[in-house]
């Protein structure tokens, strides 16, 4: 160690011992986060920010995976106008047959079916009468299927998380950019009624400048673990550390902050607890010890954006806690929170235009009353909900979020509009899996978040849903 570094270390130790926290500016050592390589955009390829494709009068769809989530997706699509369900695929023939009966009972024609072989899904993608491939399988197959579908001329919609590694993410980005095919992640939580209403309020300026947002997936999966085919989800938690299921929290948070639409995530830091419940689950369901279990029971991630905003994300699927996506925002003029109760808080002058009793006492220390909250939510109900709320609640799917997600996908495809979520949203929300692992395994150090748009994060200003004129 050099004399300079030795003296700096001694000086720092003495300052800490004496309670002084300031270090002379001349001695500060800049710290660089771990840098993640961004591959160059292949020659002849252009960005897909705001990507549009020719209108499709009738969206012909094929489903890969009709198990836990897939069968409910097939049922929802029987209620969406302007679609044809052309093909169904699953490794298990009995599930394909069940999905076929769903079509018949709804009055729709039977679809072509594929099952029994590991690569049967490729036959579905090879068909020339399909516009969209809808992927609802286990995580490890998502990216491969998405890439293959686009390479064979199909748009693709992939369940969450759509990719688990950076290599998979870049493969999806490059294929979408090259083929000019849409690649959308099926993140339903961005269509939640409270969250979409709050997004509309934010876009109308009600919260002022949004500085901080929070999100999470806190959901005890104890009743579900036995139903994941071949135990794939618990096995993934056993093999990988980090926030491997961040998209439910990330999606609404990133839309509030206009990520890659005027701002971008720049740096993250992650940490986790030790794994306690995970190894017990392996013992319970697989009858073996798991000293190698990787995923901590609880994972936390902190993100800073290019423009100085912050995001806090959590993940816990192991322990007994009430379900929470921890949706929250802090702005210069207001605050919103969904869990455990839905509430708003504002500077009084921000909401004087809202109908409220004359005696209503507004202050910045407590949430507004239910009367004011309900008035606000009526006034700022999102146009998507104004159009679809009644049908969504009737059809269902997580209270209607799933139906709205599918309906909007079809609406945009039929009208040649940019999708509500593009391939860069997919990348930014999914990259948490690998980036948080890198941070945790290197002593919780900062990690730079790649610019997945490769320079085009400022091309569009502000997140907006697309509509016809």
CSV table of C-alpha atoms in Angstrom, one decimal:
chain,number,residue,atom,x,y,z
A,1,UNK,CA,0.0,0.0,0.0
A,2,UNK,CA,1.3,3.4,-0.9
A,3,UNK,CA,2.1,6.0,1.8
A,4,UNK,CA,-0.7,8.2,0.5
A,5,UNK,CA,-3.3,5.4,0.8
A,6,UNK,CA,-2.0,4.4,4.3
A,7,UNK,CA,-2.3,8.0,5.6
A,8,UNK,CA,-5.8,8.3,4.1
A,9,UNK,CA,-6.9,5.1,5.8
A,10,UNK,CA,-5.5,6.2,9.2
A,11,UNK,CA,-7.1,9.6,8.8
A,12,UNK,CA,-10.4,8.1,8.0
A,13,UNK,CA,-10.3,5.8,11.0
A,14,UNK,CA,-9.4,8.7,13.3
A,15,UNK,CA,-12.3,10.8,12.0
A,16,UNK,CA,-14.7,7.9,12.5
A,17,UNK,CA,-13.3,7.3,16.1
A,18,UNK,CA,-13.7,11.0,17.0
A,19,UNK,CA,-17.2,11.2,15.5
A,20,UNK,CA,-16.3,13.5,12.7
A,21,UNK,CA,-17.8,12.4,9.4
A,22,UNK,CA,-16.3,14.8,6.9
A,23,UNK,CA,-13.3,13.7,4.9
A,24,UNK,CA,-11.1,16.3,3.1
A,25,UNK,CA,-12.2,16.7,-0.5
A,26,UNK,CA,-8.7,16.1,-1.8
A,27,UNK,CA,-8.6,12.7,-0.2
A,28,UNK,CA,-12.0,11.4,-1.5
A,29,UNK,CA,-11.7,8.3,-3.7
A,30,UNK,CA,-14.4,8.1,-6.4
A,31,UNK,CA,-16.3,4.8,-6.5
A,32,UNK,CA,-17.5,3.4,-9.8
A,33,UNK,CA,-20.4,1.0,-9.9
A,34,UNK,CA,-19.9,-2.4,-11.7
A,35,UNK,CA,-20.4,-1.7,-15.4
A,36,UNK,CA,-22.5,-4.0,-17.5
A,37,UNK,CA,-21.5,-4.3,-21.2
A,38,UNK,CA,-23.9,-3.0,-23.7
A,39,UNK,CA,-23.5,-4.8,-27.1
A,40,UNK,CA,-23.4,-2.6,-30.1
A,41,UNK,CA,-26.6,-2.5,-32.2
A,42,UNK,CA,-26.1,-4.8,-35.2
A,43,UNK,CA,-25.5,-3.1,-38.5
A,44,UNK,CA,-28.6,-2.1,-40.4
A,45,UNK,CA,-30.8,-2.4,-37.3
A,46,UNK,CA,-32.6,0.5,-35.7
A,47,UNK,CA,-34.3,1.2,-32.3
A,48,UNK,CA,-37.8,0.1,-31.6
A,49,UNK,CA,-38.9,3.0,-29.4
A,50,UNK,CA,-42.5,3.8,-30.4
A,51,UNK,CA,-42.5,0.8,-32.8
A,52,UNK,CA,-45.7,0.4,-34.9
A,53,UNK,CA,-46.7,-2.4,-37.3
A,54,UNK,CA,-49.3,-2.6,-40.1
A,55,UNK,CA,-52.9,-2.9,-38.9
A,56,UNK,CA,-54.3,-6.4,-38.4
A,57,UNK,CA,-58.1,-6.5,-38.9
A,58,UNK,CA,-58.5,-9.8,-37.1
A,59,UNK,CA,-55.8,-10.8,-34.7
A,60,UNK,CA,-55.1,-14.6,-35.1
A,61,UNK,CA,-53.4,-15.9,-32.0
A,62,UNK,CA,-51.7,-19.1,-31.0
A,63,UNK,CA,-51.2,-20.1,-27.3
A,64,UNK,CA,-48.1,-21.9,-26.0
A,65,UNK,CA,-48.8,-23.2,-22.5
A,66,UNK,CA,-52.3,-23.7,-21.3
A,67,UNK,CA,-51.7,-24.7,-17.7
A,68,UNK,CA,-52.2,-22.5,-14.6
A,69,UNK,CA,-52.2,-19.1,-16.3
A,70,UNK,CA,-52.7,-20.3,-19.9
A,71,UNK,CA,-56.1,-21.8,-19.6
A,72,UNK,CA,-57.5,-18.6,-18.1
A,73,UNK,CA,-55.9,-16.6,-20.9
A,74,UNK,CA,-57.7,-18.7,-23.5
A,75,UNK,CA,-61.0,-18.2,-21.7
A,76,UNK,CA,-60.5,-14.4,-21.6
A,77,UNK,CA,-59.7,-14.2,-25.3
A,78,UNK,CA,-63.1,-15.7,-26.1
A,79,UNK,CA,-64.6,-12.4,-24.9
A,80,UNK,CA,-62.4,-10.1,-27.0
A,81,UNK,CA,-63.8,-8.8,-30.3
A,82,UNK,CA,-61.7,-9.1,-33.4
A,83,UNK,CA,-59.7,-12.2,-32.6
A,84,UNK,CA,-59.4,-15.8,-33.8
A,85,UNK,CA,-57.8,-18.5,-31.6
A,86,UNK,CA,-56.0,-20.6,-34.2
A,87,UNK,CA,-53.8,-22.9,-32.3
A,88,UNK,CA,-53.2,-24.4,-28.8
A,89,UNK,CA,-50.0,-26.0,-27.5
A,90,UNK,CA,-48.9,-27.6,-24.3
A,91,UNK,CA,-46.5,-30.5,-23.5
A,92,UNK,CA,-49.4,-32.2,-21.7
A,93,UNK,CA,-52.2,-33.4,-24.1
A,94,UNK,CA,-54.9,-33.3,-21.4
A,95,UNK,CA,-54.4,-29.6,-20.9
A,96,UNK,CA,-54.7,-28.9,-24.7
A,97,UNK,CA,-57.9,-30.9,-24.7
A,98,UNK,CA,-59.2,-28.8,-21.8
A,99,UNK,CA,-58.4,-25.6,-23.6
A,100,UNK,CA,-60.1,-26.9,-26.7
A,101,UNK,CA,-63.3,-27.6,-24.7
A,102,UNK,CA,-63.2,-24.0,-23.5
A,103,UNK,CA,-63.3,-22.8,-27.1
A,104,UNK,CA,-66.1,-25.1,-28.1
A,105,UNK,CA,-68.2,-24.2,-25.0
A,106,UNK,CA,-67.8,-20.5,-25.9
A,107,UNK,CA,-69.1,-21.1,-29.4
A,108,UNK,CA,-65.7,-20.6,-31.1
A,109,UNK,CA,-64.3,-22.9,-33.8
A,110,UNK,CA,-61.9,-25.6,-32.6
A,111,UNK,CA,-58.2,-24.7,-32.9
A,112,UNK,CA,-55.2,-26.7,-34.2
A,113,UNK,CA,-53.5,-28.5,-31.3
A,114,UNK,CA,-49.9,-29.4,-30.6
A,115,UNK,CA,-48.6,-31.5,-27.6
A,116,UNK,CA,-46.5,-34.4,-26.5
A,117,UNK,CA,-43.1,-33.3,-27.7
A,118,UNK,CA,-40.7,-30.8,-26.2
A,119,UNK,CA,-40.5,-28.8,-29.4
A,120,UNK,CA,-44.1,-29.0,-30.5
A,121,UNK,CA,-44.4,-25.3,-29.9
A,122,UNK,CA,-42.2,-24.7,-32.9
A,123,UNK,CA,-44.8,-26.2,-35.2
A,124,UNK,CA,-47.3,-23.6,-33.9
A,125,UNK,CA,-44.8,-20.8,-34.6
A,126,UNK,CA,-44.2,-22.1,-38.1
A,127,UNK,CA,-47.9,-21.7,-39.1
A,128,UNK,CA,-48.6,-19.0,-41.7
A,129,UNK,CA,-52.1,-18.2,-40.3
A,130,UNK,CA,-51.0,-16.7,-36.9
A,131,UNK,CA,-50.2,-13.1,-36.2
A,132,UNK,CA,-49.5,-13.3,-32.5
A,133,UNK,CA,-47.9,-16.0,-30.3
A,134,UNK,CA,-49.0,-15.8,-26.7
A,135,UNK,CA,-46.4,-17.5,-24.4
A,136,UNK,CA,-47.5,-18.8,-21.0
A,137,UNK,CA,-44.9,-21.4,-20.0
A,138,UNK,CA,-42.3,-21.7,-17.2
A,139,UNK,CA,-39.7,-18.9,-17.2
A,140,UNK,CA,-36.8,-20.8,-18.6
A,141,UNK,CA,-38.6,-21.2,-22.0
A,142,UNK,CA,-40.0,-17.6,-22.4
A,143,UNK,CA,-37.1,-15.9,-24.2
A,144,UNK,CA,-36.3,-18.8,-26.5
A,145,UNK,CA,-40.0,-19.0,-27.6
A,146,UNK,CA,-40.2,-15.2,-28.1
A,147,UNK,CA,-37.1,-15.1,-30.3
A,148,UNK,CA,-38.3,-18.0,-32.4
A,149,UNK,CA,-41.8,-16.6,-32.9
A,150,UNK,CA,-40.5,-13.2,-34.0
A,151,UNK,CA,-38.0,-14.9,-36.4
A,152,UNK,CA,-40.9,-16.7,-38.0
A,153,UNK,CA,-42.9,-13.5,-38.6
A,154,UNK,CA,-45.1,-13.3,-35.5
A,155,UNK,CA,-45.6,-10.7,-32.9
A,156,UNK,CA,-45.2,-12.1,-29.4
A,157,UNK,CA,-46.6,-11.6,-25.9
A,158,UNK,CA,-44.8,-13.3,-23.1
A,159,UNK,CA,-45.9,-13.9,-19.5
A,160,UNK,CA,-43.8,-12.4,-16.7
A,161,UNK,CA,-40.8,-12.5,-16.4
A,162,UNK,CA,-40.2,-12.7,-20.1
A,163,UNK,CA,-36.5,-13.1,-19.7
A,164,UNK,CA,-34.3,-14.1,-16.8
A,165,UNK,CA,-30.8,-13.2,-18.0
A,166,UNK,CA,-29.1,-10.3,-19.8
A,167,UNK,CA,-28.3,-12.5,-22.7
A,168,UNK,CA,-32.0,-13.4,-23.1
A,169,UNK,CA,-32.9,-9.8,-22.9
A,170,UNK,CA,-30.5,-8.7,-25.6
A,171,UNK,CA,-31.7,-11.6,-27.8
A,172,UNK,CA,-35.3,-10.4,-27.5
A,173,UNK,CA,-34.3,-6.7,-28.1
A,174,UNK,CA,-32.2,-7.5,-31.2
A,175,UNK,CA,-34.8,-9.8,-32.7
A,176,UNK,CA,-37.6,-7.2,-32.2
A,177,UNK,CA,-35.5,-4.4,-33.7
A,178,UNK,CA,-34.4,-6.6,-36.6
A,179,UNK,CA,-37.8,-8.1,-37.5
A,180,UNK,CA,-39.9,-5.0,-36.5
A,181,UNK,CA,-42.2,-7.3,-34.6
A,182,UNK,CA,-43.7,-6.4,-31.3
A,183,UNK,CA,-42.4,-8.1,-28.2
A,184,UNK,CA,-44.6,-7.4,-25.2
A,185,UNK,CA,-44.4,-8.6,-21.6
A,186,UNK,CA,-47.7,-9.6,-20.2
A,187,UNK,CA,-47.5,-7.4,-17.1
A,188,UNK,CA,-51.1,-7.1,-15.8
A,189,UNK,CA,-50.5,-4.9,-12.7
A,190,UNK,CA,-50.1,-1.7,-14.8
A,191,UNK,CA,-53.9,-2.0,-15.4
A,192,UNK,CA,-54.9,-2.1,-11.8
A,193,UNK,CA,-57.8,0.3,-11.1
A,194,UNK,CA,-56.1,2.3,-8.4
A,195,UNK,CA,-52.7,2.3,-10.1
A,196,UNK,CA,-54.0,3.3,-13.5
A,197,UNK,CA,-56.2,6.1,-11.9
A,198,UNK,CA,-53.1,7.3,-10.0
A,199,UNK,CA,-51.0,7.3,-13.2
A,200,UNK,CA,-53.7,9.5,-14.8
A,201,UNK,CA,-53.5,11.9,-11.8
A,202,UNK,CA,-49.7,12.0,-12.1
A,203,UNK,CA,-49.9,12.7,-15.9
A,204,UNK,CA,-52.3,15.5,-15.1
A,205,UNK,CA,-49.7,17.0,-12.7
A,206,UNK,CA,-51.6,16.4,-9.5
A,207,UNK,CA,-48.6,15.1,-7.6
A,208,UNK,CA,-46.2,17.8,-8.9
A,209,UNK,CA,-42.8,16.3,-9.7
A,210,UNK,CA,-42.6,12.7,-8.7
A,211,UNK,CA,-39.4,12.0,-6.8
A,212,UNK,CA,-39.8,8.5,-5.4
A,213,UNK,CA,-41.8,5.4,-6.1
A,214,UNK,CA,-42.1,2.0,-4.5
A,215,UNK,CA,-43.2,-1.5,-5.7
A,216,UNK,CA,-43.0,-5.1,-4.7
A,217,UNK,CA,-44.1,-8.6,-5.0
A,218,UNK,CA,-44.9,-9.8,-1.5
A,219,UNK,CA,-47.0,-12.9,-1.8
A,220,UNK,CA,-46.8,-16.0,0.3
A,221,UNK,CA,-46.9,-18.8,-2.3
A,222,UNK,CA,-47.4,-21.7,0.2
A,223,UNK,CA,-50.7,-22.8,-1.3
A,224,UNK,CA,-49.3,-22.7,-4.9
A,225,UNK,CA,-45.9,-24.4,-4.7
A,226,UNK,CA,-47.4,-27.9,-5.3
A,227,UNK,CA,-49.1,-26.7,-8.6
A,228,UNK,CA,-46.0,-25.5,-10.4
A,229,UNK,CA,-45.3,-28.2,-13.0
A,230,UNK,CA,-42.2,-30.3,-12.2
A,231,UNK,CA,-41.6,-27.9,-9.3
A,232,UNK,CA,-40.0,-25.4,-11.7
A,233,UNK,CA,-40.6,-22.2,-9.6
A,234,UNK,CA,-39.1,-23.5,-6.3
A,235,UNK,CA,-36.2,-25.0,-8.2
A,236,UNK,CA,-35.5,-21.6,-9.8
A,237,UNK,CA,-35.5,-19.9,-6.3
A,238,UNK,CA,-33.1,-22.6,-5.2
A,239,UNK,CA,-30.7,-22.0,-8.0
A,240,UNK,CA,-30.7,-18.2,-8.3
A,241,UNK,CA,-30.2,-15.3,-5.9
A,242,UNK,CA,-31.7,-11.8,-6.4
A,243,UNK,CA,-35.1,-10.4,-7.2
A,244,UNK,CA,-36.2,-12.9,-9.8
A,245,UNK,CA,-39.8,-11.7,-10.0
A,246,UNK,CA,-39.7,-7.9,-10.0
A,247,UNK,CA,-42.0,-6.9,-12.8
A,248,UNK,CA,-45.2,-6.5,-10.8
A,249,UNK,CA,-43.6,-3.7,-8.8
A,250,UNK,CA,-41.4,-2.4,-11.5
A,251,UNK,CA,-44.0,-1.9,-14.2
A,252,UNK,CA,-46.2,0.7,-12.4
A,253,UNK,CA,-43.2,2.4,-10.9
A,254,UNK,CA,-41.4,2.8,-14.3
A,255,UNK,CA,-44.5,4.2,-16.0
A,256,UNK,CA,-44.8,6.8,-13.3
A,257,UNK,CA,-41.2,7.9,-13.9
A,258,UNK,CA,-41.3,7.8,-17.7
A,259,UNK,CA,-38.5,5.3,-17.9
A,260,UNK,CA,-36.9,5.4,-21.4
A,261,UNK,CA,-39.4,8.1,-22.2
A,262,UNK,CA,-37.5,11.0,-20.8
A,263,UNK,CA,-35.6,9.3,-17.9
A,264,UNK,CA,-33.7,6.1,-17.4
A,265,UNK,CA,-32.6,3.8,-14.6
A,266,UNK,CA,-28.9,4.5,-13.9
A,267,UNK,CA,-27.7,2.6,-10.8
A,268,UNK,CA,-29.0,0.0,-8.4
A,269,UNK,CA,-28.0,-1.6,-5.1
A,270,UNK,CA,-29.5,-4.8,-3.8
A,271,UNK,CA,-29.4,-6.9,-0.6
A,272,UNK,CA,-31.2,-9.9,0.8
A,273,UNK,CA,-31.8,-11.8,4.0
A,274,UNK,CA,-30.5,-15.3,4.5
A,275,UNK,CA,-32.5,-18.2,3.1
A,276,UNK,CA,-34.6,-19.8,5.8
A,277,UNK,CA,-38.0,-20.8,4.5
A,278,UNK,CA,-36.8,-21.8,1.0
A,279,UNK,CA,-34.7,-24.8,2.3
A,280,UNK,CA,-37.7,-25.8,4.5
A,281,UNK,CA,-39.9,-25.9,1.4
A,282,UNK,CA,-37.4,-28.1,-0.5
A,283,UNK,CA,-37.4,-30.5,2.5
A,284,UNK,CA,-41.2,-30.5,2.6
A,285,UNK,CA,-41.9,-31.0,-1.1
A,286,UNK,CA,-38.8,-32.8,-2.4
A,287,UNK,CA,-37.8,-34.6,0.8
A,288,UNK,CA,-34.2,-33.5,0.6
A,289,UNK,CA,-32.0,-31.0,2.3
A,290,UNK,CA,-31.0,-27.8,0.4
A,291,UNK,CA,-27.9,-26.2,1.9
A,292,UNK,CA,-27.3,-24.8,-1.6
A,293,UNK,CA,-30.5,-22.8,-1.6
A,294,UNK,CA,-29.7,-19.4,-3.1
A,295,UNK,CA,-32.6,-17.0,-3.0
A,296,UNK,CA,-32.9,-15.1,0.3
A,297,UNK,CA,-36.3,-15.0,1.9
A,298,UNK,CA,-36.6,-11.2,1.4
A,299,UNK,CA,-34.8,-9.1,-1.2
A,300,UNK,CA,-34.6,-5.3,-1.4
A,301,UNK,CA,-33.5,-3.2,-4.4
A,302,UNK,CA,-32.8,0.6,-4.5
A,303,UNK,CA,-32.5,2.3,-7.9
A,304,UNK,CA,-31.5,5.9,-8.9
A,305,UNK,CA,-32.4,7.4,-12.2
A,306,UNK,CA,-30.6,9.7,-14.6
A,307,UNK,CA,-32.7,12.6,-13.4
A,308,UNK,CA,-32.2,11.9,-9.6
A,309,UNK,CA,-35.5,10.0,-8.9
A,310,UNK,CA,-35.5,6.8,-6.8
A,311,UNK,CA,-37.2,3.5,-6.8
A,312,UNK,CA,-37.5,0.9,-4.0
A,313,UNK,CA,-38.5,-2.7,-4.9
A,314,UNK,CA,-39.0,-5.7,-2.6
A,315,UNK,CA,-39.5,-9.4,-3.2
A,316,UNK,CA,-40.8,-12.0,-0.7
A,317,UNK,CA,-42.7,-15.1,-1.6
A,318,UNK,CA,-41.7,-17.2,1.3
A,319,UNK,CA,-43.1,-15.9,4.6
A,320,UNK,CA,-46.6,-15.1,6.1
A,321,UNK,CA,-47.4,-11.5,5.1
A,322,UNK,CA,-50.5,-9.9,3.6
A,323,UNK,CA,-50.3,-9.6,-0.1
A,324,UNK,CA,-48.7,-6.4,-1.2
A,325,UNK,CA,-47.3,-4.8,-4.3
A,326,UNK,CA,-46.2,-1.9,-2.1
A,327,UNK,CA,-47.4,0.6,-4.7
A,328,UNK,CA,-46.5,4.1,-3.5
A,329,UNK,CA,-45.3,7.4,-4.9
A,330,UNK,CA,-44.0,10.6,-3.4
A,331,UNK,CA,-44.2,13.9,-5.3
A,332,UNK,CA,-43.6,17.5,-4.5
A,333,UNK,CA,-47.3,18.2,-4.3
A,334,UNK,CA,-48.8,14.8,-3.3
A,335,UNK,CA,-48.6,11.2,-2.3
A,336,UNK,CA,-50.4,8.0,-3.1
A,337,UNK,CA,-50.3,4.5,-1.5
A,338,UNK,CA,-52.2,1.3,-2.3
A,339,UNK,CA,-51.2,-1.1,0.5
A,340,UNK,CA,-52.5,-1.9,3.1
A,341,UNK,CA,-55.1,0.8,2.4
A,342,UNK,CA,-55.6,3.0,-0.7
A,343,UNK,CA,-55.0,6.6,0.2
A,344,UNK,CA,-53.9,10.0,-1.1
A,345,UNK,CA,-52.3,13.1,0.5
A,346,UNK,CA,-51.9,16.5,-1.2
A,347,UNK,CA,-51.1,20.1,-0.7
A,348,UNK,CA,-54.5,21.5,-0.1
A,349,UNK,CA,-54.4,23.9,-3.1
A,350,UNK,CA,-53.8,21.0,-5.5
A,351,UNK,CA,-57.3,19.5,-5.1
A,352,UNK,CA,-59.6,22.5,-4.4
A,353,UNK,CA,-61.3,21.8,-7.8
A,354,UNK,CA,-62.6,18.4,-6.5
A,355,UNK,CA,-66.2,18.3,-5.2
A,356,UNK,CA,-66.0,18.0,-1.4
A,357,UNK,CA,-67.9,19.0,1.7
A,358,UNK,CA,-67.4,22.6,2.8
A,359,UNK,CA,-66.2,21.4,6.2
A,360,UNK,CA,-63.5,19.1,4.7
A,361,UNK,CA,-60.3,19.8,6.5
A,362,UNK,CA,-57.3,19.3,4.2
A,363,UNK,CA,-53.8,19.2,5.5
A,364,UNK,CA,-50.4,17.7,4.5
A,365,UNK,CA,-50.1,15.4,7.6
A,366,UNK,CA,-52.9,13.0,7.0
A,367,UNK,CA,-54.6,11.2,4.1
A,368,UNK,CA,-57.7,12.8,2.5
A,369,UNK,CA,-61.0,11.5,3.6
A,370,UNK,CA,-62.7,8.6,1.8
A,371,UNK,CA,-65.2,11.2,0.4
A,372,UNK,CA,-62.4,13.2,-1.2
A,373,UNK,CA,-60.6,10.1,-2.4
A,374,UNK,CA,-63.7,8.7,-4.1
A,375,UNK,CA,-64.3,12.1,-5.7
A,376,UNK,CA,-60.7,12.2,-7.0
A,377,UNK,CA,-60.9,8.7,-8.4
A,378,UNK,CA,-64.2,9.5,-10.2
A,379,UNK,CA,-62.7,12.7,-11.7
A,380,UNK,CA,-59.5,11.1,-12.8
A,381,UNK,CA,-60.7,7.7,-13.8
A,382,UNK,CA,-58.4,6.6,-16.7
A,383,UNK,CA,-59.9,6.6,-20.2
A,384,UNK,CA,-59.1,2.9,-20.4
A,385,UNK,CA,-61.3,2.2,-17.4
A,386,UNK,CA,-64.0,4.5,-18.6
A,387,UNK,CA,-64.2,2.2,-21.7
A,388,UNK,CA,-63.5,-1.2,-20.2
A,389,UNK,CA,-64.3,-1.3,-16.5
A,390,UNK,CA,-67.7,-2.9,-16.8
A,391,UNK,CA,-66.6,-5.6,-19.2
A,392,UNK,CA,-63.3,-6.2,-17.3
A,393,UNK,CA,-65.0,-6.9,-14.0
A,394,UNK,CA,-67.5,-9.2,-15.7
A,395,UNK,CA,-64.8,-11.2,-17.6
A,396,UNK,CA,-62.3,-11.1,-14.6
A,397,UNK,CA,-58.7,-12.1,-14.3
A,398,UNK,CA,-57.2,-10.6,-11.2
A,399,UNK,CA,-60.2,-8.3,-10.9
A,400,UNK,CA,-60.2,-7.4,-14.5
A,401,UNK,CA,-56.6,-6.4,-15.0
A,402,UNK,CA,-55.9,-9.4,-17.2
A,403,UNK,CA,-58.8,-8.7,-19.5
A,404,UNK,CA,-57.8,-5.1,-19.9
A,405,UNK,CA,-54.2,-6.1,-20.7
A,406,UNK,CA,-55.3,-8.5,-23.4
A,407,UNK,CA,-57.9,-6.1,-24.8
A,408,UNK,CA,-55.4,-3.3,-25.1
A,409,UNK,CA,-52.9,-5.6,-26.8
A,410,UNK,CA,-55.5,-6.5,-29.4
A,411,UNK,CA,-56.7,-2.9,-29.8
A,412,UNK,CA,-53.2,-1.6,-30.5
A,413,UNK,CA,-52.5,-4.5,-33.0
A,414,UNK,CA,-55.7,-3.9,-34.8
A,415,UNK,CA,-55.1,-0.1,-35.1
A,416,UNK,CA,-51.4,-0.2,-35.9
A,417,UNK,CA,-50.4,1.6,-32.7
A,418,UNK,CA,-47.4,1.3,-30.4
A,419,UNK,CA,-48.2,-1.2,-27.6
A,420,UNK,CA,-48.6,-0.1,-24.0
A,421,UNK,CA,-45.5,-2.0,-23.1
A,422,UNK,CA,-42.6,-2.4,-25.6
A,423,UNK,CA,-39.5,-4.6,-25.6
A,424,UNK,CA,-37.5,-2.0,-23.6
A,425,UNK,CA,-40.0,-2.1,-20.8
A,426,UNK,CA,-39.6,-5.9,-20.8
A,427,UNK,CA,-35.8,-5.4,-20.6
A,428,UNK,CA,-35.8,-2.8,-17.8
A,429,UNK,CA,-38.3,-4.7,-15.6
A,430,UNK,CA,-36.7,-8.1,-16.2
A,431,UNK,CA,-33.0,-7.1,-15.8
A,432,UNK,CA,-33.5,-6.9,-12.1
A,433,UNK,CA,-33.1,-10.7,-11.8
A,434,UNK,CA,-29.5,-10.7,-13.0
A,435,UNK,CA,-28.4,-7.2,-11.9
A,436,UNK,CA,-29.6,-7.7,-8.3
A,437,UNK,CA,-27.8,-11.0,-8.1
A,438,UNK,CA,-24.6,-9.3,-9.3
A,439,UNK,CA,-25.0,-6.6,-6.6
A,440,UNK,CA,-25.7,-9.1,-3.8
A,441,UNK,CA,-22.9,-11.5,-4.7
A,442,UNK,CA,-20.4,-8.6,-4.8
A,443,UNK,CA,-21.1,-7.4,-1.3
A,444,UNK,CA,-24.2,-5.2,-2.2
A,445,UNK,CA,-22.2,-2.9,-4.4
A,446,UNK,CA,-23.8,-0.5,-6.9
A,447,UNK,CA,-24.4,-1.9,-10.4
A,448,UNK,CA,-24.9,0.3,-13.5
A,449,UNK,CA,-28.2,-0.4,-15.3
A,450,UNK,CA,-27.6,-0.8,-19.0
A,451,UNK,CA,-29.4,1.6,-21.4
A,452,UNK,CA,-31.3,-1.1,-23.3
A,453,UNK,CA,-32.4,1.5,-25.9
A,454,UNK,CA,-28.7,2.1,-26.7
A,455,UNK,CA,-29.0,5.9,-26.7
A,456,UNK,CA,-32.7,6.5,-27.4
A,457,UNK,CA,-34.1,6.7,-23.9
A,458,UNK,CA,-34.9,10.4,-24.4
A,459,UNK,CA,-36.5,10.0,-27.9
A,460,UNK,CA,-40.0,10.2,-26.5
A,461,UNK,CA,-41.0,12.6,-23.7
A,462,UNK,CA,-43.5,11.1,-21.3
A,463,UNK,CA,-45.3,7.8,-21.0
A,464,UNK,CA,-48.7,7.7,-22.7
A,465,UNK,CA,-51.1,5.1,-23.9
A,466,UNK,CA,-51.8,5.2,-27.7
A,467,UNK,CA,-55.2,5.8,-29.1
A,468,UNK,CA,-56.8,6.2,-32.5
A,469,UNK,CA,-57.6,9.7,-33.5
